[in-house]
GROMACS .gro file of C-alpha atoms in nm:
model
  294
    1MET     CA    1  -2.097 -14.114  -3.670
    2THR     CA    2  -1.749 -14.180  -3.810
    3ALA     CA    3  -1.479 -13.938  -3.925
    4ILE     CA    4  -1.327 -14.047  -4.257
    5GLU     CA    5  -1.026 -13.928  -4.452
    6VAL     CA    6  -1.032 -14.015  -4.821
    7THR     CA    7  -0.682 -14.048  -4.967
    8ASP     CA    8  -0.535 -14.062  -5.315
    9GLN     CA    9  -0.297 -14.327  -5.450
   10ASN     CA   10  -0.006 -14.156  -5.273
   11GLY     CA   11  -0.177 -14.149  -4.936
   12LYS     CA   12  -0.254 -13.775  -4.951
   13VAL     CA   13  -0.580 -13.680  -4.781
   14VAL     CA   14  -0.813 -13.535  -5.045
   15LEU     CA   15  -1.143 -13.524  -4.857
   16GLU     CA   16  -1.246 -13.502  -4.493
   17LEU     CA   17  -1.590 -13.649  -4.433
   18ILE     CA   18  -1.826 -13.769  -4.163
   19GLU     CA   19  -2.024 -14.086  -4.224
   20TYR     CA   20  -2.369 -14.101  -4.069
   21ASP     CA   21  -2.664 -14.327  -4.140
   22GLY     CA   22  -2.494 -14.473  -4.446
   23VAL     CA   23  -2.411 -14.138  -4.609
   24ARG     CA   24  -2.091 -13.935  -4.619
   25PHE     CA   25  -2.115 -13.565  -4.547
   26PRO     CA   26  -1.840 -13.306  -4.611
   27VAL     CA   27  -1.676 -13.127  -4.322
   28GLY     CA   28  -1.639 -12.773  -4.451
   29ILE     CA   29  -1.931 -12.538  -4.496
   30VAL     CA   30  -2.123 -12.712  -4.218
   31ARG     CA   31  -1.873 -12.799  -3.946
   32ASP     CA   32  -2.110 -13.043  -3.777
   33PRO     CA   33  -2.336 -13.185  -4.050
   34ILE     CA   34  -2.503 -13.432  -3.813
   35ALA     CA   35  -2.609 -13.163  -3.566
   36HIS     CA   36  -2.728 -12.962  -3.867
   37LEU     CA   37  -2.942 -13.253  -3.991
   38LYS     CA   38  -3.094 -13.305  -3.648
   39GLU     CA   39  -3.170 -12.935  -3.600
   40ASN     CA   40  -3.331 -12.901  -3.941
   41SER     CA   41  -3.533 -13.220  -3.890
   42GLN     CA   42  -3.747 -13.019  -3.647
   43LEU     CA   43  -3.835 -12.751  -3.903
   44THR     CA   44  -4.194 -12.696  -4.006
   45PHE     CA   45  -4.317 -12.595  -4.350
   46LYS     CA   46  -4.632 -12.479  -4.526
   47GLU     CA   47  -4.844 -12.696  -4.753
   48SER     CA   48  -4.768 -12.452  -5.035
   49ASP     CA   49  -4.391 -12.496  -5.003
   50ILE     CA   50  -4.211 -12.663  -5.292
   51PHE     CA   51  -3.890 -12.866  -5.296
   52VAL     CA   52  -3.651 -12.927  -5.585
   53VAL     CA   53  -3.445 -13.238  -5.509
   54SER     CA   54  -3.159 -13.390  -5.706
   55PHE     CA   55  -2.825 -13.560  -5.697
   56PRO     CA   56  -2.560 -13.284  -5.713
   57LYS     CA   57  -2.487 -13.135  -6.057
   58SER     CA   58  -2.806 -13.268  -6.211
   59GLY     CA   59  -2.975 -12.938  -6.298
   60THR     CA   60  -3.072 -12.831  -5.946
   61HIS     CA   61  -3.020 -12.457  -5.999
   62TRP     CA   62  -3.179 -12.470  -6.343
   63CYS     CA   63  -3.493 -12.642  -6.218
   64TYR     CA   64  -3.507 -12.427  -5.905
   65GLU     CA   65  -3.497 -12.110  -6.116
   66ILE     CA   66  -3.794 -12.232  -6.322
   67VAL     CA   67  -3.996 -12.333  -6.016
   68ASP     CA   68  -3.920 -12.004  -5.841
   69MET     CA   69  -4.023 -11.801  -6.146
   70LEU     CA   70  -4.349 -11.995  -6.173
   71LYS     CA   71  -4.422 -11.959  -5.801
   72ASN     CA   72  -4.363 -11.583  -5.819
   73ASN     CA   73  -4.545 -11.541  -6.152
   74SER     CA   74  -4.239 -11.367  -6.293
   75SER     CA   75  -3.958 -11.434  -6.540
   76GLU     CA   76  -3.704 -11.239  -6.334
   77PHE     CA   77  -3.392 -11.428  -6.223
   78THR     CA   78  -3.323 -11.475  -5.855
   79ASN     CA   79  -3.019 -11.290  -5.722
   80HIS     CA   80  -2.958 -11.502  -5.415
   81MET     CA   81  -2.790 -11.831  -5.337
   82LEU     CA   82  -2.994 -12.146  -5.379
   83PRO     CA   83  -3.185 -12.209  -5.051
   84LEU     CA   84  -3.030 -12.551  -4.999
   85ILE     CA   85  -3.161 -12.694  -4.673
   86ASP     CA   86  -2.855 -12.924  -4.660
   87ILE     CA   87  -2.632 -12.632  -4.560
   88LEU     CA   88  -2.853 -12.341  -4.454
   89PRO     CA   89  -2.902 -12.303  -4.078
   90ALA     CA   90  -3.258 -12.338  -3.952
   91GLU     CA   91  -3.302 -11.963  -3.896
   92ARG     CA   92  -3.206 -11.889  -4.256
   93ILE     CA   93  -3.442 -12.155  -4.388
   94LYS     CA   94  -3.729 -11.998  -4.193
   95GLN     CA   95  -3.656 -11.667  -4.369
   96VAL     CA   96  -3.689 -11.797  -4.726
   97PRO     CA   97  -3.966 -11.568  -4.851
   98ASP     CA   98  -4.132 -11.757  -5.136
   99GLY     CA   99  -4.140 -12.113  -5.004
  100VAL     CA  100  -3.920 -12.272  -5.273
  101PHE     CA  101  -3.637 -12.487  -5.139
  102ALA     CA  102  -3.377 -12.727  -5.275
  103SER     CA  103  -3.195 -13.032  -5.141
  104HIS     CA  104  -2.953 -13.311  -5.228
  105LEU     CA  105  -3.063 -13.513  -4.926
  106LEU     CA  106  -3.205 -13.864  -4.937
  107PRO     CA  107  -3.575 -13.894  -4.850
  108ARG     CA  108  -3.494 -14.027  -4.501
  109HIS     CA  109  -3.296 -13.711  -4.422
  110ILE     CA  110  -3.556 -13.463  -4.546
  111PRO     CA  111  -3.745 -13.298  -4.254
  112LYS     CA  112  -4.051 -13.513  -4.180
  113ASP     CA  113  -4.283 -13.212  -4.185
  114VAL     CA  114  -4.220 -13.179  -4.560
  115PHE     CA  115  -4.394 -13.513  -4.615
  116GLU     CA  116  -4.657 -13.461  -4.348
  117LYS     CA  117  -4.760 -13.135  -4.516
  118ARG     CA  118  -4.740 -13.311  -4.855
  119CYS     CA  119  -4.523 -13.035  -4.996
  120LYS     CA  120  -4.484 -13.085  -5.369
  121ILE     CA  121  -4.148 -13.220  -5.481
  122VAL     CA  122  -3.982 -13.187  -5.821
  123HIS     CA  123  -3.703 -13.442  -5.865
  124ILE     CA  124  -3.469 -13.367  -6.153
  125TYR     CA  125  -3.230 -13.643  -6.253
  126ARG     CA  126  -2.942 -13.647  -6.501
  127ASN     CA  127  -2.749 -13.938  -6.645
  128PRO     CA  128  -2.465 -14.031  -6.407
  129LYS     CA  129  -2.193 -14.000  -6.671
  130ASP     CA  130  -2.255 -13.630  -6.723
  131ALA     CA  131  -2.322 -13.586  -6.350
  132VAL     CA  132  -1.980 -13.721  -6.250
  133VAL     CA  133  -1.801 -13.499  -6.503
  134SER     CA  134  -1.988 -13.191  -6.383
  135LEU     CA  135  -1.930 -13.283  -6.018
  136PHE     CA  136  -1.556 -13.327  -6.081
  137ASN     CA  137  -1.524 -12.981  -6.234
  138PHE     CA  138  -1.742 -12.822  -5.966
  139ILE     CA  139  -1.616 -12.970  -5.643
  140LYS     CA  140  -1.254 -12.871  -5.709
  141LYS     CA  141  -1.364 -12.506  -5.705
  142THR     CA  142  -1.528 -12.531  -5.364
  143LYS     CA  143  -1.379 -12.494  -5.019
  144ASP     CA  144  -1.466 -12.859  -4.954
  145GLY     CA  145  -1.262 -12.953  -5.260
  146GLU     CA  146  -0.955 -12.750  -5.162
  147LEU     CA  147  -0.749 -13.068  -5.115
  148MET     CA  148  -0.860 -13.207  -5.454
  149LYS     CA  149  -0.734 -12.930  -5.682
  150ASP     CA  150  -0.461 -13.144  -5.839
  151MET     CA  151  -0.668 -13.462  -5.865
  152GLU     CA  152  -0.700 -13.635  -6.203
  153PHE     CA  153  -1.042 -13.737  -6.331
  154ASP     CA  154  -0.965 -14.111  -6.324
  155LEU     CA  155  -0.915 -14.109  -5.947
  156PHE     CA  156  -1.226 -13.895  -5.894
  157PHE     CA  157  -1.427 -14.137  -6.107
  158GLU     CA  158  -1.307 -14.429  -5.895
  159LEU     CA  159  -1.413 -14.247  -5.578
  160PHE     CA  160  -1.750 -14.174  -5.740
  161LEU     CA  161  -1.799 -14.534  -5.849
  162THR     CA  162  -1.699 -14.680  -5.512
  163ASN     CA  163  -1.931 -14.452  -5.312
  164GLN     CA  164  -1.655 -14.256  -5.135
  165LEU     CA  165  -1.771 -13.902  -5.217
  166PRO     CA  166  -2.007 -13.674  -5.019
  167GLY     CA  167  -2.374 -13.758  -5.057
  168GLY     CA  168  -2.330 -14.119  -5.160
  169SER     CA  169  -2.361 -14.277  -5.502
  170TRP     CA  170  -2.578 -14.159  -5.789
  171THR     CA  171  -2.758 -14.494  -5.807
  172ASN     CA  172  -2.835 -14.496  -5.434
  173TYR     CA  173  -2.972 -14.143  -5.451
  174VAL     CA  174  -3.196 -14.183  -5.756
  175LYS     CA  175  -3.312 -14.528  -5.641
  176ALA     CA  176  -3.399 -14.391  -5.297
  177TRP     CA  177  -3.633 -14.134  -5.451
  178SER     CA  178  -3.787 -14.383  -5.694
  179ASP     CA  179  -3.838 -14.625  -5.402
  180PHE     CA  180  -4.002 -14.345  -5.205
  181GLN     CA  181  -4.239 -14.278  -5.493
  182GLU     CA  182  -4.319 -14.647  -5.531
  183ALA     CA  183  -4.400 -14.672  -5.160
  184ASN     CA  184  -4.603 -14.349  -5.165
  185THR     CA  185  -4.791 -14.367  -5.494
  186THR     CA  186  -5.023 -14.076  -5.419
  187TYR     CA  187  -4.749 -13.840  -5.302
  188PRO     CA  188  -4.713 -13.529  -5.527
  189LEU     CA  189  -4.368 -13.594  -5.675
  190LEU     CA  190  -4.270 -13.513  -6.032
  191ASN     CA  191  -3.967 -13.671  -6.201
  192ILE     CA  192  -3.796 -13.453  -6.461
  193CYS     CA  193  -3.525 -13.588  -6.692
  194TYR     CA  194  -3.246 -13.333  -6.748
  195GLU     CA  195  -3.182 -13.453  -7.104
  196ASP     CA  196  -3.550 -13.427  -7.196
  197MET     CA  197  -3.566 -13.077  -7.051
  198LYS     CA  198  -3.269 -12.981  -7.271
  199LYS     CA  199  -3.465 -13.094  -7.577
  200ASP     CA  200  -3.795 -12.928  -7.492
  201LEU     CA  201  -3.758 -12.660  -7.228
  202LYS     CA  202  -4.089 -12.487  -7.292
  203GLY     CA  203  -4.278 -12.816  -7.272
  204HIS     CA  204  -4.116 -12.893  -6.939
  205VAL     CA  205  -4.184 -12.547  -6.796
  206LYS     CA  206  -4.551 -12.613  -6.880
  207MET     CA  207  -4.530 -12.962  -6.726
  208ILE     CA  208  -4.389 -12.821  -6.402
  209ALA     CA  209  -4.650 -12.543  -6.393
  210ASP     CA  210  -4.931 -12.796  -6.438
  211PHE     CA  211  -4.788 -13.023  -6.169
  212LEU     CA  212  -4.772 -12.730  -5.926
  213ASP     CA  213  -5.129 -12.632  -6.015
  214PHE     CA  214  -5.023 -12.288  -6.129
  215ASN     CA  215  -5.248 -12.120  -6.379
  216SER     CA  216  -4.946 -11.981  -6.564
  217SER     CA  217  -5.013 -11.793  -6.885
  218GLU     CA  218  -4.870 -11.907  -7.215
  219LYS     CA  219  -4.680 -11.579  -7.230
  220LEU     CA  220  -4.514 -11.640  -6.891
  221ILE     CA  221  -4.421 -11.997  -6.985
  222GLU     CA  222  -4.260 -11.873  -7.308
  223GLU     CA  223  -4.072 -11.598  -7.121
  224ILE     CA  224  -3.942 -11.842  -6.860
  225ALA     CA  225  -3.830 -12.087  -7.127
  226LYS     CA  226  -3.638 -11.812  -7.307
  227LYS     CA  227  -3.481 -11.680  -6.988
  228CYS     CA  228  -3.385 -12.027  -6.867
  229ASP     CA  229  -3.210 -12.130  -7.186
  230PHE     CA  230  -2.878 -12.237  -7.037
  231GLN     CA  231  -2.660 -11.986  -7.223
  232THR     CA  232  -2.892 -11.696  -7.139
  233MET     CA  233  -2.918 -11.797  -6.774
  234SER     CA  234  -2.546 -11.869  -6.741
  235LYS     CA  235  -2.455 -11.528  -6.885
  236PHE     CA  236  -2.677 -11.353  -6.632
  237LYS     CA  237  -2.557 -11.560  -6.336
  238ASN     CA  238  -2.190 -11.514  -6.419
  239SER     CA  239  -2.245 -11.138  -6.431
  240ASN     CA  240  -2.438 -11.135  -6.103
  241VAL     CA  241  -2.251 -11.354  -5.857
  242PRO     CA  242  -2.414 -11.331  -5.511
  243VAL     CA  243  -2.184 -11.235  -5.227
  244SER     CA  244  -2.322 -11.526  -5.024
  245MET     CA  245  -2.154 -11.770  -5.265
  246ARG     CA  246  -1.838 -11.710  -5.066
  247MET     CA  247  -1.987 -11.958  -4.820
  248VAL     CA  248  -1.887 -12.237  -5.058
  249THR     CA  249  -1.602 -12.102  -5.272
  250ASP     CA  250  -1.318 -11.856  -5.295
  251VAL     CA  251  -1.389 -11.809  -5.667
  252THR     CA  252  -1.551 -11.467  -5.696
  253ASP     CA  253  -1.528 -11.375  -6.065
  254LYS     CA  254  -1.786 -11.627  -6.187
  255HIS     CA  255  -2.082 -11.833  -6.071
  256ILE     CA  256  -1.929 -12.177  -6.017
  257MET     CA  257  -2.266 -12.355  -6.042
  258TYR     CA  258  -2.283 -12.293  -6.417
  259ARG     CA  259  -2.028 -12.459  -6.648
  260LYS     CA  260  -2.133 -12.606  -6.985
  261GLY     CA  261  -2.479 -12.739  -6.908
  262GLU     CA  262  -2.437 -12.984  -7.194
  263ALA     CA  263  -2.580 -13.330  -7.244
  264GLY     CA  264  -2.320 -13.576  -7.369
  265ASP     CA  265  -2.002 -13.405  -7.247
  266TRP     CA  266  -1.916 -13.734  -7.072
  267LYS     CA  267  -1.792 -13.869  -7.407
  268ASN     CA  268  -1.496 -13.631  -7.379
  269TRP     CA  269  -1.402 -13.764  -7.034
  270LEU     CA  270  -1.497 -14.125  -6.968
  271LYS     CA  271  -1.295 -14.419  -7.094
  272VAL     CA  272  -1.480 -14.718  -7.238
  273ALA     CA  273  -1.423 -14.924  -6.923
  274GLN     CA  274  -1.551 -14.640  -6.703
  275SER     CA  275  -1.863 -14.598  -6.914
  276GLU     CA  276  -1.930 -14.971  -6.901
  277ALA     CA  277  -1.879 -14.980  -6.525
  278LEU     CA  278  -2.144 -14.713  -6.475
  279ASP     CA  279  -2.377 -14.890  -6.717
  280ALA     CA  280  -2.345 -15.206  -6.510
  281GLU     CA  281  -2.409 -15.023  -6.182
  282VAL     CA  282  -2.720 -14.848  -6.317
  283GLN     CA  283  -2.855 -15.171  -6.464
  284ALA     CA  284  -2.800 -15.358  -6.137
  285ALA     CA  285  -2.988 -15.087  -5.943
  286ASN     CA  286  -3.301 -15.152  -6.152
  287ILE     CA  287  -3.415 -14.789  -6.138
  288PRO     CA  288  -3.766 -14.745  -6.286
  289LEU     CA  289  -3.673 -14.423  -6.468
  290GLU     CA  290  -3.546 -14.387  -6.822
  291ILE     CA  291  -3.181 -14.278  -6.807
  292LYS     CA  292  -3.073 -14.103  -7.127
  293TYR     CA  293  -2.719 -14.073  -7.258
  294MET     CA  294  -2.690 -13.821  -7.539
   0.00000   0.00000   0.00000
């Protein structure tokens, strides 16, 4: 375990992290992320529990909302914070009532009981160019990003590309889950492409329902697809910000997890050289998933 201070070009500290087992964890919401990982590694789950996993800002909340609605046979929005096992203490995780969880952790850091119980996993992935733009706009609004408020995108992109941010690189994350699936071919894991879900939300709600073996009615699937249209969902969430969000941010007048939700916004941010650098990194990783840039 190593304490790390990430600095900008002027030597100003912009992030305080702890590196453990090849991954950097933020020191903010969870003061001792390693102790947290170890404590949660002992958690037990039910076979019916479901996990939504993703690299940050890849549609985690969106996909979670759909899965939660399907599990509860309802098109009502949740009014609580995402049950992210990465930051929730063990006692809080045990109290999650409907057995739907989320995580940005690598497979090797997910509690082993999840795999032993063969809990179903939905992995949503988004192209890294849109992910880095969304992450840049999000992290500066969090308590962990307090020191980054004045940072320019170019520096953030360099930190992203050189694997200096919390959670590790996009390629390492997505490759880790594709490697897990390749090594465990019978494990119930569904890959969902964010860009495809944007194009055909109803079809993907049905796909998720079928994967989870839910006998969801056509009416419910249509209702969920309408409710989870990004603009509809964002409007509701921004008008119903949970008090518990103050765990991660001092912004209280809006739900910081929902910004544009667009596919292709990266074209307004990335320079040609930056886009090409990410292309090269993704190609070198040889990820067996189709990455789509709108």
